[in-house]
Coordinates of N, CA and C and ligand atoms in Angstrom, one line a residue:
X89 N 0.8 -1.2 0.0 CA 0.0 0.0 0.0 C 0.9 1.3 0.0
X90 N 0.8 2.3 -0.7 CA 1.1 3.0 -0.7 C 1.1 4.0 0.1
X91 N 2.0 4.6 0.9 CA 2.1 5.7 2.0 C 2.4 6.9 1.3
X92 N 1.4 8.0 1.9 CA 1.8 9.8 1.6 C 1.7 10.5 2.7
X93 N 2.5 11.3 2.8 CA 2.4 12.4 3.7 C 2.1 14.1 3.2
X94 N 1.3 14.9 4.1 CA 0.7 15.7 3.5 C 1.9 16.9 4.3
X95 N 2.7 18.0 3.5 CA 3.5 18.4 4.6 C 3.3 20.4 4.7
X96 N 2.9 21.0 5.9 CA 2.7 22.3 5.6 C 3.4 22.9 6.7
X97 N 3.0 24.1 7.2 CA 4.3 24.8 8.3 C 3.7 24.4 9.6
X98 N 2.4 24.6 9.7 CA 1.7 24.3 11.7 C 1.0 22.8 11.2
X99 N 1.0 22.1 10.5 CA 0.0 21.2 10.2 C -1.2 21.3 11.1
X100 N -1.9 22.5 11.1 CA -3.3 23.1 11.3 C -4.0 23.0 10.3
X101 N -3.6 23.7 9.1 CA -4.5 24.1 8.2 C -4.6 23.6 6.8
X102 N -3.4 23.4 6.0 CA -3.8 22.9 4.8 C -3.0 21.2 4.6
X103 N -1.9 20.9 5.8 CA -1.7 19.6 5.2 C -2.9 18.8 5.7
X104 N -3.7 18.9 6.8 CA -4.6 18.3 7.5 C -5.9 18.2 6.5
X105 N -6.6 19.4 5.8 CA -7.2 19.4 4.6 C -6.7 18.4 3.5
X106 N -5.4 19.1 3.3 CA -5.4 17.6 2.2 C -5.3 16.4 2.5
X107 N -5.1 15.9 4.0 CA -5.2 14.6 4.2 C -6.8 14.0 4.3
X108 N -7.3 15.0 4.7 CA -9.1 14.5 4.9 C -9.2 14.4 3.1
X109 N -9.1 15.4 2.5 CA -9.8 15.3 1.1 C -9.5 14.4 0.5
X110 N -7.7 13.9 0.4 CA -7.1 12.7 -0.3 C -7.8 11.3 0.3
X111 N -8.0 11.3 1.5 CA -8.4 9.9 2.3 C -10.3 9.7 1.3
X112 N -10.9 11.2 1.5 CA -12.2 11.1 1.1 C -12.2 10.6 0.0
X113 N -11.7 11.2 -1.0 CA -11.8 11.0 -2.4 C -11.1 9.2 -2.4
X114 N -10.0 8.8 -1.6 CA -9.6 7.3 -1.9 C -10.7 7.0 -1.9
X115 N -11.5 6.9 -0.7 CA -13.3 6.4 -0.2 C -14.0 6.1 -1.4
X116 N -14.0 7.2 -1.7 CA -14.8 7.7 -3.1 C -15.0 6.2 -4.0
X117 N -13.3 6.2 -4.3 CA -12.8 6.0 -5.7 C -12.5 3.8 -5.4
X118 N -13.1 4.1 -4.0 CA -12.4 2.5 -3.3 C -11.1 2.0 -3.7
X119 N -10.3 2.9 -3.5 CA -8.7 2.9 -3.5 C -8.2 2.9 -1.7
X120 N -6.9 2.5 -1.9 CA -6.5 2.5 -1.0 C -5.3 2.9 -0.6
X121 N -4.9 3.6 0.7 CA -3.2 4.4 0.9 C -3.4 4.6 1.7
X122 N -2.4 4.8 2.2 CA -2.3 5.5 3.9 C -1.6 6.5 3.9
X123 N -2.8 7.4 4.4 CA -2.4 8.8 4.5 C -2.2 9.6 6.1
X124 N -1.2 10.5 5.5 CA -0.7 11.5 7.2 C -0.5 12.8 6.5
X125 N -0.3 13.3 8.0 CA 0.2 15.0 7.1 C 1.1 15.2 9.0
X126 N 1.8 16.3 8.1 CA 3.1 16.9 9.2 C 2.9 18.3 9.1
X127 N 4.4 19.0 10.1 CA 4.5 20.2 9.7 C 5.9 20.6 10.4
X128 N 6.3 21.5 8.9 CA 7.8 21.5 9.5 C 8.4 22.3 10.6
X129 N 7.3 22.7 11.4 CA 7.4 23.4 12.4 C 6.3 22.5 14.0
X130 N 7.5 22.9 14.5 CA 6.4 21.8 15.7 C 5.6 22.5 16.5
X131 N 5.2 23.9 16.0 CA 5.2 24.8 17.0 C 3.6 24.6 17.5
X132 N 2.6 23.8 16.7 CA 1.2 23.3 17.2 C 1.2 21.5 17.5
X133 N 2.3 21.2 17.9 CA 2.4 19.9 18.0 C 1.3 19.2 19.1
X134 N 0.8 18.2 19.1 CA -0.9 18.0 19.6 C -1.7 18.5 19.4
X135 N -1.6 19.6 18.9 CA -3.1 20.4 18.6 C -4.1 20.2 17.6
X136 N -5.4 19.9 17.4 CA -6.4 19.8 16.5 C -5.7 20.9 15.3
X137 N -6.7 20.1 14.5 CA -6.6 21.7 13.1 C -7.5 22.4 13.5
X138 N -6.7 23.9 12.8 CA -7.7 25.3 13.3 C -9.3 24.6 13.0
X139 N -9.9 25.6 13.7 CA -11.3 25.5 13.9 C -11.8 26.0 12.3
X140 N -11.2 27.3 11.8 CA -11.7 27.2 10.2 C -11.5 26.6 9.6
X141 N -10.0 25.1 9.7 CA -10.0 24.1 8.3 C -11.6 23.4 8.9
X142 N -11.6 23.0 9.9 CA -12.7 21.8 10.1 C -13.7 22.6 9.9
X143 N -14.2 23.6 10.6 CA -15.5 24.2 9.7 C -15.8 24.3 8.3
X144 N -14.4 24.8 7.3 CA -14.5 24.6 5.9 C -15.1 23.1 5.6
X145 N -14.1 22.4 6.3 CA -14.2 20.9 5.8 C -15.4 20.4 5.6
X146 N -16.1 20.6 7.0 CA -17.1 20.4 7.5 C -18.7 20.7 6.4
X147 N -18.1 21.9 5.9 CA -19.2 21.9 4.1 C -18.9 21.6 3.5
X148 N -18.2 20.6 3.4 CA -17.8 19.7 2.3 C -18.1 18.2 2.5
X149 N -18.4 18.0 3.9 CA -18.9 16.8 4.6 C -17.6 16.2 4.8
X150 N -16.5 16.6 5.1 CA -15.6 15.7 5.8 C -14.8 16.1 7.0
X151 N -14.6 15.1 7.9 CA -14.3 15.6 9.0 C -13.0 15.3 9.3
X152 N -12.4 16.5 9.5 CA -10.8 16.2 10.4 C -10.6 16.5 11.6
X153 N -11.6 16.6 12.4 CA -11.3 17.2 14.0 C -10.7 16.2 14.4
X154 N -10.4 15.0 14.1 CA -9.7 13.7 14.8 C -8.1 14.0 14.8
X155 N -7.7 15.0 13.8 CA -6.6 15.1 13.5 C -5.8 15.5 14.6
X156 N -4.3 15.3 14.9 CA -3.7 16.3 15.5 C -2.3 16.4 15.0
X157 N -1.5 17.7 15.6 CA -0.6 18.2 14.3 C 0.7 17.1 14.9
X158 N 2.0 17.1 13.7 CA 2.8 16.3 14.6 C 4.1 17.1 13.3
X159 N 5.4 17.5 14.5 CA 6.2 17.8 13.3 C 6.7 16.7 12.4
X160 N 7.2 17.4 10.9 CA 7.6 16.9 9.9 C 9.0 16.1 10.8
X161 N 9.5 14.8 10.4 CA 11.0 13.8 10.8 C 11.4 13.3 10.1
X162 N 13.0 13.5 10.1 CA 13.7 12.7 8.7 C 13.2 11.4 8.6
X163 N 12.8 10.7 10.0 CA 12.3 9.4 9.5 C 10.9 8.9 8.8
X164 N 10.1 10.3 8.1 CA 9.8 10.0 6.8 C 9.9 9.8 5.8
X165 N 11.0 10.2 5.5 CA 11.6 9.6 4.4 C 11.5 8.1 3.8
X166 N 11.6 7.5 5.3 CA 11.8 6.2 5.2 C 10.4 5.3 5.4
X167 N 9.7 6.4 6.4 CA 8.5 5.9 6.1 C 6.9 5.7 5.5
X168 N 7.5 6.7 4.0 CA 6.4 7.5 3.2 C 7.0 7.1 1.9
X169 N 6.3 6.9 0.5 CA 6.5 6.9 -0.8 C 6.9 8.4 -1.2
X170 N 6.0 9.0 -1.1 CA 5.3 10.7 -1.5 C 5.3 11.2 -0.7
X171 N 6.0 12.7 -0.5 CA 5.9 13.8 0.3 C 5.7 14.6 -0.3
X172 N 4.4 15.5 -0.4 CA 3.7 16.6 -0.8 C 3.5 17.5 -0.3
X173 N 4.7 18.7 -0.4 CA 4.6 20.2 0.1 C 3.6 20.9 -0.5
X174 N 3.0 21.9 0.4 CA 2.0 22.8 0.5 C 2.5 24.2 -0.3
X175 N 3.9 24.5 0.3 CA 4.3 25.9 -0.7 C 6.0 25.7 -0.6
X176 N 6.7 26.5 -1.5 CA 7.9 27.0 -1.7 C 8.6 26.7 -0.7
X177 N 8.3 27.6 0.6 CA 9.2 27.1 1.7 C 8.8 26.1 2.6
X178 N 8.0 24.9 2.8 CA 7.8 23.8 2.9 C 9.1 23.1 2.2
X179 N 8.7 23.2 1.2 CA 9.4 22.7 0.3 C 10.8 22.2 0.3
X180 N 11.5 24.0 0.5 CA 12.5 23.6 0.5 C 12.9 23.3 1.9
X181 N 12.0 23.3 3.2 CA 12.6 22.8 4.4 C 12.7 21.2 4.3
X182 N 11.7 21.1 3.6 CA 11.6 18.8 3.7 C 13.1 18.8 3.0
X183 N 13.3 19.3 1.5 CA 14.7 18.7 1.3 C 15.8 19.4 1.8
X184 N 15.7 20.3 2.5 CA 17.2 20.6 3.7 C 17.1 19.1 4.5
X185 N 16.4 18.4 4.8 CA 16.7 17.3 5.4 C 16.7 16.0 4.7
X186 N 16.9 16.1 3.6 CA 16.8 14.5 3.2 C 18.3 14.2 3.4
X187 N 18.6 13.1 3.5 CA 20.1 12.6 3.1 C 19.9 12.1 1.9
X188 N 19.6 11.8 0.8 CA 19.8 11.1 0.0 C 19.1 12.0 -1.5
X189 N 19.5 11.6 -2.6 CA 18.9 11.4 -3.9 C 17.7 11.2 -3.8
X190 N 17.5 9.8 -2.9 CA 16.0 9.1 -3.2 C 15.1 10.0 -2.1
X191 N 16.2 9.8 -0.9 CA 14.9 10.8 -0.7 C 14.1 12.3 -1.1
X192 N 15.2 12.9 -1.8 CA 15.2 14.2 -2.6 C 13.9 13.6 -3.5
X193 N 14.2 12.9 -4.0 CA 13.0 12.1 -5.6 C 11.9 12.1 -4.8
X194 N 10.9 11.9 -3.4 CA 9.5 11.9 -3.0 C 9.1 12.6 -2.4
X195 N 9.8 13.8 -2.6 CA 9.2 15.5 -2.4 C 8.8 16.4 -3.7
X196 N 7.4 16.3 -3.6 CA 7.0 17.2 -4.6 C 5.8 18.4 -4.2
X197 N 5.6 19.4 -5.1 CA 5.0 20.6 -4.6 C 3.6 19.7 -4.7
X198 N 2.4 19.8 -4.4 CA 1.4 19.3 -4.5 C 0.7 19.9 -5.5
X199 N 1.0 21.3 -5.8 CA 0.1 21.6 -7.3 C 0.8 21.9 -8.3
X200 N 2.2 20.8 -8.4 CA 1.9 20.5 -9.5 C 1.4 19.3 -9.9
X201 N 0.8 18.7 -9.1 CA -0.4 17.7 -9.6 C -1.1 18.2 -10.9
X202 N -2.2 19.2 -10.1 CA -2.8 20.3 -10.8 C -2.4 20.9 -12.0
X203 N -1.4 21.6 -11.7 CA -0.8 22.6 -12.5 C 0.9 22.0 -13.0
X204 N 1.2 21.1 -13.7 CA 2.1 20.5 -14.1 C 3.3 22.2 -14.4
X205 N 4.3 21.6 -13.7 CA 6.1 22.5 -14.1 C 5.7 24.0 -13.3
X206 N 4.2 24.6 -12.9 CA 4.4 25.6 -12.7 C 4.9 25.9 -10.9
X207 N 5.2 24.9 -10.5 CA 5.7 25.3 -8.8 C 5.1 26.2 -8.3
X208 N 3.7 25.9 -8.4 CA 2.7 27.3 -7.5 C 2.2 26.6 -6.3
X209 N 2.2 27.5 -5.4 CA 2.2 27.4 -3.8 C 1.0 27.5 -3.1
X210 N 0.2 26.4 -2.1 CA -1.0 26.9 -1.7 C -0.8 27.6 -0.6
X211 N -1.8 28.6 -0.8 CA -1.3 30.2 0.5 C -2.0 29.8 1.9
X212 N -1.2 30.3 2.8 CA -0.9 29.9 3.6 C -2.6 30.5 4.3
X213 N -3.4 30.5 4.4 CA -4.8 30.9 5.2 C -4.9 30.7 6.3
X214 N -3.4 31.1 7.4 CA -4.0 31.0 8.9 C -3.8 32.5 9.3
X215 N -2.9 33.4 8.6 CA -3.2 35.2 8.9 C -4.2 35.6 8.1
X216 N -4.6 35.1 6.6 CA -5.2 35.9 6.0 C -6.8 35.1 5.7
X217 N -6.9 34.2 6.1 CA -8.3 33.4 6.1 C -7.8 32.4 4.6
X218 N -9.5 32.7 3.3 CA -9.2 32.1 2.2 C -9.1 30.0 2.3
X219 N -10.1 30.0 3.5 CA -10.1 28.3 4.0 C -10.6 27.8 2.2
X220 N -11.6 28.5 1.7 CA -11.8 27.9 0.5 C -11.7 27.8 -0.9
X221 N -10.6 29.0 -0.8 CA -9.7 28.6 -2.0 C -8.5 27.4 -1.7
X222 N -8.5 27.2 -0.5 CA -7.2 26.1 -0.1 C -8.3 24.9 -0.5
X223 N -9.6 25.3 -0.3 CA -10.1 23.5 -0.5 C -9.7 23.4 -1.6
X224 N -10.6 24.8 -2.3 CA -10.2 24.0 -4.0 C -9.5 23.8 -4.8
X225 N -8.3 24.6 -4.3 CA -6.9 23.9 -5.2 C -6.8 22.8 -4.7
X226 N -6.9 22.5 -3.4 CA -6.3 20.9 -2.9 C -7.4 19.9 -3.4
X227 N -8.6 20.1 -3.5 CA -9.9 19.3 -4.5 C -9.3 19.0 -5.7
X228 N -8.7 20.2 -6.2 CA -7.8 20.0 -7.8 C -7.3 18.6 -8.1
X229 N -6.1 19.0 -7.0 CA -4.6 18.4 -6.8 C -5.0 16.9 -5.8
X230 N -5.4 16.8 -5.6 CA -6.3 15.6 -5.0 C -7.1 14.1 -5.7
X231 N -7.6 15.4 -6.9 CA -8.8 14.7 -7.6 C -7.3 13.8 -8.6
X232 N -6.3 14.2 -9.0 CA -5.4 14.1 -9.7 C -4.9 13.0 -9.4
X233 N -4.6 13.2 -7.8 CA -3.6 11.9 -7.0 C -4.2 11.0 -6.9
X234 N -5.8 11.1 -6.6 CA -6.2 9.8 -6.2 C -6.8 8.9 -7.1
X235 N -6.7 9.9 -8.5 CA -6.8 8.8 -9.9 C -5.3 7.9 -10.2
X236 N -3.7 8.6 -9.8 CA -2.8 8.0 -9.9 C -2.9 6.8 -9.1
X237 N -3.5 6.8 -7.9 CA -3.3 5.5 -7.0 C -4.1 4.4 -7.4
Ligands
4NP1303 P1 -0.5 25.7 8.0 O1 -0.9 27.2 8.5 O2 1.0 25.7 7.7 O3 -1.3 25.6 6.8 O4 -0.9 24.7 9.1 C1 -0.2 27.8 9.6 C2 -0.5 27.5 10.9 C3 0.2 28.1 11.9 C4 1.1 29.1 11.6 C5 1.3 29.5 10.3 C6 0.7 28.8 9.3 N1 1.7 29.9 12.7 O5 2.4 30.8 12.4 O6 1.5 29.5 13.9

C-alpha cells in the first residue's frame, strides 16, 4: 500500500485538509493508501486543526477534527512513498533534510499535480483566512492523486 504524507508549516490548516480530502476521495474512488500530514514546524504539535479548516471541511462533509498536528521527521523519508509540500518554503525545508537522492525524488510541490512545471504554492490561510480557496486547489490536486493511486 502505498504511504503519503501531506507536509505544511503548523500542520493546522492545509496539510490536515489535504489529508481529509485525499483519504475522502480514496473512499470515493475505493482505493486504497495511507495517509498523514506533518508540519515542518512543531510549533502546534498535539493540537487539532484550526477551527476554520474543520469548519471549511465540515461543508464539504468531511471531518478532520480527529486530527492532530505532529512535526515533519527525517524518519519520513523512510516511512512515506510521496511527500507533498503545500508551498515553496515547505518545500524547500523537507529537502534541507533528506540525506539522500531518493529521498530528494519523493518530495513534490502538490500543485503540481494540478498545474504541471508551474511550482505554485497553496497560500498559507492562517493570517489571511481564504479556507476555501485552499479547499479547492487541494480538490484539484487531490482529484489528480487519487486517480494515480
Ligand atoms: P498551516 O498554517 O501551515 O497551513 O498549518 C499555519 C499554521 C500556523 C502558523 C502558520 C501557518 N503559525 O504561524 O503558527
Amino acid at each position: 500500500m502505498k504511504k503519503i504524507v501531506m507536509v505544511c508549516l503548523g500542520n493546522i490548516c492545509r496539510s490536515p485538509m489535504a489529508q481529509g480530502i485525499l483519504e475522502y476521495k480514496l473512499a470515493q474512488k475505493n482505493k486504497e493508501a495511507y495517509v498523514d500530514s506533518a508540519g515542518t514546524s512543531g510549533w502546534h504539535e498535539g493540537e487539532r486543526a484550526d477551527s476554520r479548516a474543520v469548519q471549511t471541511m465540515k461543508k464539504y462533509g468531511i471531518d478532520i477534527s480527529k486530527q492532530r498536528s505532529r512535526p515533519f521527521s527525517r524518519t519520513d523519508f523512510d516511512e512515506f512513498d510521496l511527500i507533498f509540500a503545500m508551498d515553496a518554503s515547505n518545500y524547500n525545508d523537507i529537502i534541507s533534510q533528506a540525506r539522500t537522492e531518493a529521498d530528494k525524488q519523493k518530495v513534490q510541490l502538490i500543485l503540481n499535480l494540478s498545474y504541471p512545471e508551474k511550482n505554485l504554492s497553496v497560500p498559507d490561510p492562517y493570517y489571511n483566512d481564504g479556507f476555501d480557496t485552499v479547499y479547492n486547489l487541494l480538490n484539484e490536486a487531490c482529484e489528480k492523486l487519487a486517480d494515480l493511486i
